[in-house]
mmCIF file with all atom_site columns, C-alpha atoms in Angstrom:
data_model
loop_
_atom_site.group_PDB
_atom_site.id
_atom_site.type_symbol
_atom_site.label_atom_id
_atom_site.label_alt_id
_atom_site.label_comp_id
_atom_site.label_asym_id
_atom_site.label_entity_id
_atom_site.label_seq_id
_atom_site.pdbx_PDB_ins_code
_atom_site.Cartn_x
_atom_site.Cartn_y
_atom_site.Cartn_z
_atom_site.occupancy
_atom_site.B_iso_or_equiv
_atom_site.pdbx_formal_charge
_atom_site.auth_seq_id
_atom_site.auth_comp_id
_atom_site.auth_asym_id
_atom_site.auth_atom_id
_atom_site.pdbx_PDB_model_num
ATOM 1  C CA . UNK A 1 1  ? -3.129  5.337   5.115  1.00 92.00 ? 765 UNK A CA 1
ATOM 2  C CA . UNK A 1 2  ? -3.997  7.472   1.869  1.00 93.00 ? 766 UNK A CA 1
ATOM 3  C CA . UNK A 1 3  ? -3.120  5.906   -1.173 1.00 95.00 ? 767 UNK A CA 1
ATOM 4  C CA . UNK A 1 4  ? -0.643  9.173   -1.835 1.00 95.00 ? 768 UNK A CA 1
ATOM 5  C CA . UNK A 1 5  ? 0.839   8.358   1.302  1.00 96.00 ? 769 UNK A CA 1
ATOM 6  C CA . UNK A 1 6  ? 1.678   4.910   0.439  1.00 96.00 ? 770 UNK A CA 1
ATOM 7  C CA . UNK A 1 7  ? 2.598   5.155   -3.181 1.00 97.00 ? 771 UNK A CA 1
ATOM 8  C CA . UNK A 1 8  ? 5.208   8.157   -1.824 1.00 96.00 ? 772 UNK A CA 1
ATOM 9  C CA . UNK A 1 9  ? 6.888   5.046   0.295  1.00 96.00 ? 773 UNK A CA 1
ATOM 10 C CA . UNK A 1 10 ? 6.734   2.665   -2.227 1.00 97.00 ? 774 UNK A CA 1
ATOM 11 C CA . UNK A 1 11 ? 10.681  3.242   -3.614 1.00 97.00 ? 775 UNK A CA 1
ATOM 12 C CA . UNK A 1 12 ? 11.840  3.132   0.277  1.00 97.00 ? 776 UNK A CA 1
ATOM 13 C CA . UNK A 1 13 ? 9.529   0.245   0.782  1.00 95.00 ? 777 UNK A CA 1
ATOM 14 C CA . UNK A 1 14 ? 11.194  -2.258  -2.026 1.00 96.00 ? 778 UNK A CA 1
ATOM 15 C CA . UNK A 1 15 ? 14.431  -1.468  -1.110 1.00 96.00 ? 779 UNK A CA 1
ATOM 16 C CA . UNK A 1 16 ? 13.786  -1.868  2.680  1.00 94.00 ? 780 UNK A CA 1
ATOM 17 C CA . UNK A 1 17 ? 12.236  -5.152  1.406  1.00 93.00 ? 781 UNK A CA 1
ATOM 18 C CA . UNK A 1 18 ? 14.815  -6.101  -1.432 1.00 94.00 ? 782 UNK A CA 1
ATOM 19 C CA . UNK A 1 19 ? 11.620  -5.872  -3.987 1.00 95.00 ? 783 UNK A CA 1
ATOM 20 C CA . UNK A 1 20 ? 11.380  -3.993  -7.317 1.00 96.00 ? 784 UNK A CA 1
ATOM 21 C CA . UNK A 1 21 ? 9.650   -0.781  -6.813 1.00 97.00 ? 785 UNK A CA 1
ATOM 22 C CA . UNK A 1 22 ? 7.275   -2.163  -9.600 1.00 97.00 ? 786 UNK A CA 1
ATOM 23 C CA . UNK A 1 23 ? 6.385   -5.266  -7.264 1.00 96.00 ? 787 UNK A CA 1
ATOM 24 C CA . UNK A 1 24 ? 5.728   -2.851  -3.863 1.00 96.00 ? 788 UNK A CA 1
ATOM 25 C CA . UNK A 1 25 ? 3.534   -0.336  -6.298 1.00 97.00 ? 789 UNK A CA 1
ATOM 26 C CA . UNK A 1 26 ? 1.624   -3.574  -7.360 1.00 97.00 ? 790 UNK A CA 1
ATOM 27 C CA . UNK A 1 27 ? 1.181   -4.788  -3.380 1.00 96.00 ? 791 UNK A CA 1
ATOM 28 C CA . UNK A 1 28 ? 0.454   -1.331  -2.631 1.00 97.00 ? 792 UNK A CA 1
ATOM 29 C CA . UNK A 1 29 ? -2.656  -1.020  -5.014 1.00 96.00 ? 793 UNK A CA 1
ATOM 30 C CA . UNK A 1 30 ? -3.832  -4.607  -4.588 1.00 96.00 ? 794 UNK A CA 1
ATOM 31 C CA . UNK A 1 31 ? -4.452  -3.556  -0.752 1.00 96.00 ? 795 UNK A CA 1
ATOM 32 C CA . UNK A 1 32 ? -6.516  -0.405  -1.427 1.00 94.00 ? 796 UNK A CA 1
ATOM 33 C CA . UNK A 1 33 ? -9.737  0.172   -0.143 1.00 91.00 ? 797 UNK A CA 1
ATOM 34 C CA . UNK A 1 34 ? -12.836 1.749   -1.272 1.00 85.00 ? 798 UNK A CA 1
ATOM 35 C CA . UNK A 1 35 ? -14.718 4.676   0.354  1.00 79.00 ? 799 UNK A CA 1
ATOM 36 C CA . UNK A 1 36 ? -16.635 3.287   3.326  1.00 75.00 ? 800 UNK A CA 1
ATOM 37 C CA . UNK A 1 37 ? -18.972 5.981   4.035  1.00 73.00 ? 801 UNK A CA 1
ATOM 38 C CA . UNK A 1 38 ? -19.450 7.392   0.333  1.00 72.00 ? 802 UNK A CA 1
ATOM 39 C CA . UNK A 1 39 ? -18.771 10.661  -0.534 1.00 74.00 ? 803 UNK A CA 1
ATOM 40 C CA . UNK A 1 40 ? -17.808 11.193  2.932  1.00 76.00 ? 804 UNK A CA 1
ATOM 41 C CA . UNK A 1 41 ? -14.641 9.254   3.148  1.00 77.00 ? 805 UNK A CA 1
ATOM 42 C CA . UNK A 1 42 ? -11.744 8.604   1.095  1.00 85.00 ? 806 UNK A CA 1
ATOM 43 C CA . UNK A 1 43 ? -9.890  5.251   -0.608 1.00 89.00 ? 807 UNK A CA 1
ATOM 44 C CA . UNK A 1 44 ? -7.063  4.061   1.833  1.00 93.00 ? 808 UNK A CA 1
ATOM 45 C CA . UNK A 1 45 ? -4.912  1.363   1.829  1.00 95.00 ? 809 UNK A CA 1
ATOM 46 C CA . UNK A 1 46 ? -5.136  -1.643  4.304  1.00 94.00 ? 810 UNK A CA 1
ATOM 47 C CA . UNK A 1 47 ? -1.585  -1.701  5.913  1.00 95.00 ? 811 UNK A CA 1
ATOM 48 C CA . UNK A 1 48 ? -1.983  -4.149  8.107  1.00 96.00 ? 812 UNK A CA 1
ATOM 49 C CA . UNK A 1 49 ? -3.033  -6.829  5.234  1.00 96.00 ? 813 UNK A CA 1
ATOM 50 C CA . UNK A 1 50 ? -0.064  -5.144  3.210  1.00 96.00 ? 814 UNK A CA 1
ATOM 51 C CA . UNK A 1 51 ? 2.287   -5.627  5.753  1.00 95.00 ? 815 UNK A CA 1
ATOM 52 C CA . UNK A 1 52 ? 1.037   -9.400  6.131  1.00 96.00 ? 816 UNK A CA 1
ATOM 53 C CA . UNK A 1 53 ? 1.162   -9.571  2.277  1.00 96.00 ? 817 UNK A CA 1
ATOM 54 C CA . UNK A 1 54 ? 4.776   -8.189  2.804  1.00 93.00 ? 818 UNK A CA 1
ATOM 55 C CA . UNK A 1 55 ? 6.245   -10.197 5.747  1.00 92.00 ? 819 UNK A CA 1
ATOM 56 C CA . UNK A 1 56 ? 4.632   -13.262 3.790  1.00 91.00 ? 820 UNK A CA 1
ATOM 57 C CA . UNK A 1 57 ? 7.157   -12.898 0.256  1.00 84.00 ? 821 UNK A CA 1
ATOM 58 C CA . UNK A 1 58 ? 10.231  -12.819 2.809  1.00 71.00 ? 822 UNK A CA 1
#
């Protein structure tokens, strides 16, 4: 997912979650992702490990 994406959710996210939006913002950029191929891809963010990350403060 593009880190745009992600930080868009992040307000729907913490109160889905019963977080502060500041505390999904900080999951969200702790799980990003460098380029893998260079200049010829883009930063994501790891949702699957975010999601773990998630389920695991419940």
């Amino acid at each position: 997912m593009s880190p745009s994406y992600a930080y868009e959710q992040v307000n729907l996210v913490a109160r889905a979650r019963n977080l502060t939006p500041a505390r999904a913002e900080k999951l969200v950029t702790e799980h990003l992702q460098g380029r893998i191929l260079g200049f010829l891809s883009q930063e994501n963010v790891n949702v699957v490990a975010l999601n773990h990350a998630l389920a695991g403060l419940m």
